[in-house]
PDB file of C-alpha atoms in Angstrom:
ATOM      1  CA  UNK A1114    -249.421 -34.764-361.370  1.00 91.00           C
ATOM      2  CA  UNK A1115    -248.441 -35.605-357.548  1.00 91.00           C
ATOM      3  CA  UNK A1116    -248.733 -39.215-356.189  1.00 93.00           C
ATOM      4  CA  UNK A1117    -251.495 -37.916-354.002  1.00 93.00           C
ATOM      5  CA  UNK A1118    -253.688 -37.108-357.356  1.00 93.00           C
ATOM      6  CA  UNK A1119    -253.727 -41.100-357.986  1.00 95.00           C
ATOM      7  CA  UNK A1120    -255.329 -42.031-354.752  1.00 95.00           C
ATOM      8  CA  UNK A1121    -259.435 -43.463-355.179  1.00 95.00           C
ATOM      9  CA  UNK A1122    -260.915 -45.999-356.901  1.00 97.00           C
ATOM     10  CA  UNK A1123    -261.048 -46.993-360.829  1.00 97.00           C
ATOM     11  CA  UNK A1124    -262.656 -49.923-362.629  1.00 97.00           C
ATOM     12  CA  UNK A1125    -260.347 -51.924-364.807  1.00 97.00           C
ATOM     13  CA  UNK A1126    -260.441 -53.944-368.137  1.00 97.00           C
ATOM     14  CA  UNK A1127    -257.923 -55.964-369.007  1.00 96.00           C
ATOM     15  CA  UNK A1128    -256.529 -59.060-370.694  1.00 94.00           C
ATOM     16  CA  UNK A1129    -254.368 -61.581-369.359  1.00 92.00           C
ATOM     17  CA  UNK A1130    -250.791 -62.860-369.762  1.00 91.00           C
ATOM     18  CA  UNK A1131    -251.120 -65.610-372.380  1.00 88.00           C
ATOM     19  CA  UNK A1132    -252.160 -66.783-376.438  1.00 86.00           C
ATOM     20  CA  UNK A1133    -255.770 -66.504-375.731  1.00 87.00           C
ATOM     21  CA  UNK A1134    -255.372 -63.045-373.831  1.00 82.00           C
ATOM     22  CA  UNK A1135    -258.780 -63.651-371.920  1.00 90.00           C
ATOM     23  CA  UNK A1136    -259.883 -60.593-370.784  1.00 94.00           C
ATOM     24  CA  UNK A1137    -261.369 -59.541-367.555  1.00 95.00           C
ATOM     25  CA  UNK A1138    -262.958 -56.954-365.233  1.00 97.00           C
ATOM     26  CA  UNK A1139    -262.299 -55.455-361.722  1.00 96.00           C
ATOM     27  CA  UNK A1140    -261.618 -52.578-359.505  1.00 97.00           C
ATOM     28  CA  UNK A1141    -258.528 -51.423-358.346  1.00 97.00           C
ATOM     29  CA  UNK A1142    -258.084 -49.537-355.008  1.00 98.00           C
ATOM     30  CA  UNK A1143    -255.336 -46.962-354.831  1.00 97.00           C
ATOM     31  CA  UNK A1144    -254.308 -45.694-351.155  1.00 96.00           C
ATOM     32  CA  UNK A1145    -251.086 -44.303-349.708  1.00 96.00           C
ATOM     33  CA  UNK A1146    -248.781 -45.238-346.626  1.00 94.00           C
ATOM     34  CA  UNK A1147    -247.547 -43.139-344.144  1.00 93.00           C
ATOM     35  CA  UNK A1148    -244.297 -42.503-346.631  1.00 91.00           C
ATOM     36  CA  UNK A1149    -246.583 -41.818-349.568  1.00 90.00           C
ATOM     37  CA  UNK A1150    -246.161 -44.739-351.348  1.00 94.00           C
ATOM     38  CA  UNK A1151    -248.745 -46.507-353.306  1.00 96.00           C
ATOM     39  CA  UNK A1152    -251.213 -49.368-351.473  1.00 97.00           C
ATOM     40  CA  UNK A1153    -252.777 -51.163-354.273  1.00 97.00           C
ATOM     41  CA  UNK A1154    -255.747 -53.366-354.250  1.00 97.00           C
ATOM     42  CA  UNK A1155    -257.359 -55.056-356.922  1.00 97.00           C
ATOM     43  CA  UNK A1156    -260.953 -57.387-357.139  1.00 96.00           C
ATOM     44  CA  UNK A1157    -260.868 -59.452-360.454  1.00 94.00           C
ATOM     45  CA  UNK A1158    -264.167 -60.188-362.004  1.00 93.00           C
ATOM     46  CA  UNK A1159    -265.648 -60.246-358.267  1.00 91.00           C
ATOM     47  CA  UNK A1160    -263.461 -63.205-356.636  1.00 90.00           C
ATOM     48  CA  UNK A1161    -259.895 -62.744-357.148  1.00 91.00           C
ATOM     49  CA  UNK A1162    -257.917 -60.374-354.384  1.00 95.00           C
ATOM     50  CA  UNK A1163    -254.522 -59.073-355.443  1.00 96.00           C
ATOM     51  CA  UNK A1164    -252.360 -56.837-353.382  1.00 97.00           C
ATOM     52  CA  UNK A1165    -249.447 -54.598-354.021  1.00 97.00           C
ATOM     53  CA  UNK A1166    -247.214 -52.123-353.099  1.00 97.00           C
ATOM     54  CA  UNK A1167    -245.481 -49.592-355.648  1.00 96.00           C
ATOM     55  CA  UNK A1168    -244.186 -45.879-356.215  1.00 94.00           C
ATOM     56  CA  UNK A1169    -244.951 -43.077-358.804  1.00 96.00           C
ATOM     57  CA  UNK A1170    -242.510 -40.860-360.723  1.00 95.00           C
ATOM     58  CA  UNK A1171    -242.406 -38.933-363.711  1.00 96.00           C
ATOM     59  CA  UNK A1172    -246.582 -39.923-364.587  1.00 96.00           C
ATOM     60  CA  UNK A1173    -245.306 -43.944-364.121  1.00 97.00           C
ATOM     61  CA  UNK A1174    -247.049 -45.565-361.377  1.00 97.00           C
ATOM     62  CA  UNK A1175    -244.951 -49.126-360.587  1.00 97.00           C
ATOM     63  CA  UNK A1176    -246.527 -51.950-358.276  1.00 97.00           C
ATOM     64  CA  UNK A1177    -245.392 -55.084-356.916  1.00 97.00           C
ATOM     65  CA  UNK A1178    -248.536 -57.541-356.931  1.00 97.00           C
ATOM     66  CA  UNK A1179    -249.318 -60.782-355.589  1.00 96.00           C
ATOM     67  CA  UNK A1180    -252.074 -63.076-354.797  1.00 94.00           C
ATOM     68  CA  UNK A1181    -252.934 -66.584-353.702  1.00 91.00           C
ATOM     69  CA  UNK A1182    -253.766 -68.721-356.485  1.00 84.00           C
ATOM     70  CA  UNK A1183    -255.178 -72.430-356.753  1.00 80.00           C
ATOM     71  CA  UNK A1184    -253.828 -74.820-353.925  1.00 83.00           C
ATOM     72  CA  UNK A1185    -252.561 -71.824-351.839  1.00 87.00           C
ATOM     73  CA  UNK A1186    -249.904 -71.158-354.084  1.00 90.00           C
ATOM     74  CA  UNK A1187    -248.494 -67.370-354.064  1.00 92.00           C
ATOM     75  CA  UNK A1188    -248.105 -65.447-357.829  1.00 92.00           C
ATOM     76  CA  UNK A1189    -246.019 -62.483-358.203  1.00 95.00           C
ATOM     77  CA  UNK A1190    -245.657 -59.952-360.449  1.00 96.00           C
ATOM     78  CA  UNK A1191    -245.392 -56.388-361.698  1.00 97.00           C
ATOM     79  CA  UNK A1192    -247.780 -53.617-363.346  1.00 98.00           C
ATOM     80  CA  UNK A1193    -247.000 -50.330-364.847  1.00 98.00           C
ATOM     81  CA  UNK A1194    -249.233 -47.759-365.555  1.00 98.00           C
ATOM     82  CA  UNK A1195    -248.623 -44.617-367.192  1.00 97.00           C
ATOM     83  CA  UNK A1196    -250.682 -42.475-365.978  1.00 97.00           C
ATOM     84  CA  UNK A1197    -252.019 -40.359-369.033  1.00 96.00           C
ATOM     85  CA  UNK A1198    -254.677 -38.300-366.356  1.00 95.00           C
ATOM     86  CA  UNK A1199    -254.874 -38.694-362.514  1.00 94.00           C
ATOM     87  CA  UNK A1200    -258.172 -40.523-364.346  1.00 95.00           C
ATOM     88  CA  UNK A1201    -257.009 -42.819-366.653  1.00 96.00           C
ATOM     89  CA  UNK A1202    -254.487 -45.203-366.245  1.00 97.00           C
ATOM     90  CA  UNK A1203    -252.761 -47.248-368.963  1.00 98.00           C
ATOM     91  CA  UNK A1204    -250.506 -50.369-368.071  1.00 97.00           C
ATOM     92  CA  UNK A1205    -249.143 -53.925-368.606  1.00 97.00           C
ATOM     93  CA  UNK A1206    -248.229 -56.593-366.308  1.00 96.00           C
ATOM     94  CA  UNK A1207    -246.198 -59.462-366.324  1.00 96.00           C
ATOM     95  CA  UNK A1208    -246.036 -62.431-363.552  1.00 93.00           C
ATOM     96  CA  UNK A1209    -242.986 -64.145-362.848  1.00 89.00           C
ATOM     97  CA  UNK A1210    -244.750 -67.651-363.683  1.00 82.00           C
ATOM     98  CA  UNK A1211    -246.622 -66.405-366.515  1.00 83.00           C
ATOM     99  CA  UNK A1212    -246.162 -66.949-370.595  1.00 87.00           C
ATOM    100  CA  UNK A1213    -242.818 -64.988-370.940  1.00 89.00           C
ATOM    101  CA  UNK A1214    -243.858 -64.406-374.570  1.00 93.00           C
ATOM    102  CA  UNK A1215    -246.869 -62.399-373.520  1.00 93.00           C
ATOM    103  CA  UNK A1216    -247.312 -59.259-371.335  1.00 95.00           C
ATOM    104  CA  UNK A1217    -250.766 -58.751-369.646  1.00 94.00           C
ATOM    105  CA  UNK A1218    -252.596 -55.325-370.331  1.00 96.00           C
ATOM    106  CA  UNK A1219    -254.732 -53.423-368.342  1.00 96.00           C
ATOM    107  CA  UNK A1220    -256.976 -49.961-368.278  1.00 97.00           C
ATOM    108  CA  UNK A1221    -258.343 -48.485-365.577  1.00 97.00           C
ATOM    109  CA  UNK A1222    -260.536 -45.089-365.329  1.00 96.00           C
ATOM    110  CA  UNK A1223    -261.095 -43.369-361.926  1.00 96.00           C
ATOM    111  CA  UNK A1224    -264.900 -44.681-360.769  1.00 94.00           C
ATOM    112  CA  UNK A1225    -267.444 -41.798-360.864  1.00 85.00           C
ATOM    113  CA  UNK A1226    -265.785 -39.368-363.836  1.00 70.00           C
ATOM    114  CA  UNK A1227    -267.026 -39.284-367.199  1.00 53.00           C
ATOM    115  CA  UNK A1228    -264.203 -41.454-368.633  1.00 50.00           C
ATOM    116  CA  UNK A1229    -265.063 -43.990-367.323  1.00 45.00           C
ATOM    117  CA  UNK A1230    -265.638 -46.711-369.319  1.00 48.00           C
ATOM    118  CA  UNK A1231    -268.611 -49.888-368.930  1.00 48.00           C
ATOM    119  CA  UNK A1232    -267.150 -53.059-371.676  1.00 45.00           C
TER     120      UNK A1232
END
């Protein structure tokens, strides 16, 4: 698998870094840069905007994320995905605020193959 097999769109489940581990839905948007590295973009149950940049090696796709959060304030963090298929991707996340006794998980499946997956 190249780097350039990951680029489209896939819809995400996932739960969230904490006790309760409230999941959530989305779409991620993978692009590359002029130096073929990843361009991430992710819409969380239709309001939240994330944005990251990362790099793939060895089927392990890394991205730095961020987004603005209540009162303007900016969260960071990290996902990593191993990419069993250029079709499904299978990560967790952690944000450098977050509950540092939980990890975040998510699962995404390229939009508009069979695998992918409606919960």
């Amino acid at each position: 698998m190249t780097v350039e097999d990951l680029a489209g769109s896939f819809t995400i489940i996932g739960s969230n870094q904490d006790e309760e581990g409230a999941r959530y839905k989305g779409t991620l948007y993978l692009t590359l840069d002029e130096n073929n590295r990843i361009q991430a973009d992710w819409l969380i149950n239709e309001s939240q905007n994330q944005t990251g940049t990362g790099f793939f090696k060895d089927n392990i796709l890394v991205i730095n994320f961020n987004y603005q959060g209540e009162e303007n304030k900016i969260y960071k963090g990290v996902v990593v995905y191993k990419c069993i298929t250029k079709d499904i991707l299978d990560g967790f996340w952690s944000e450098k605020h977050g509950n540092p006794l939980y990890l975040g998980e998510e699962r995404c499946f390229r939009i508009g193959t069979q695998k992918e997956v409606v919960n």
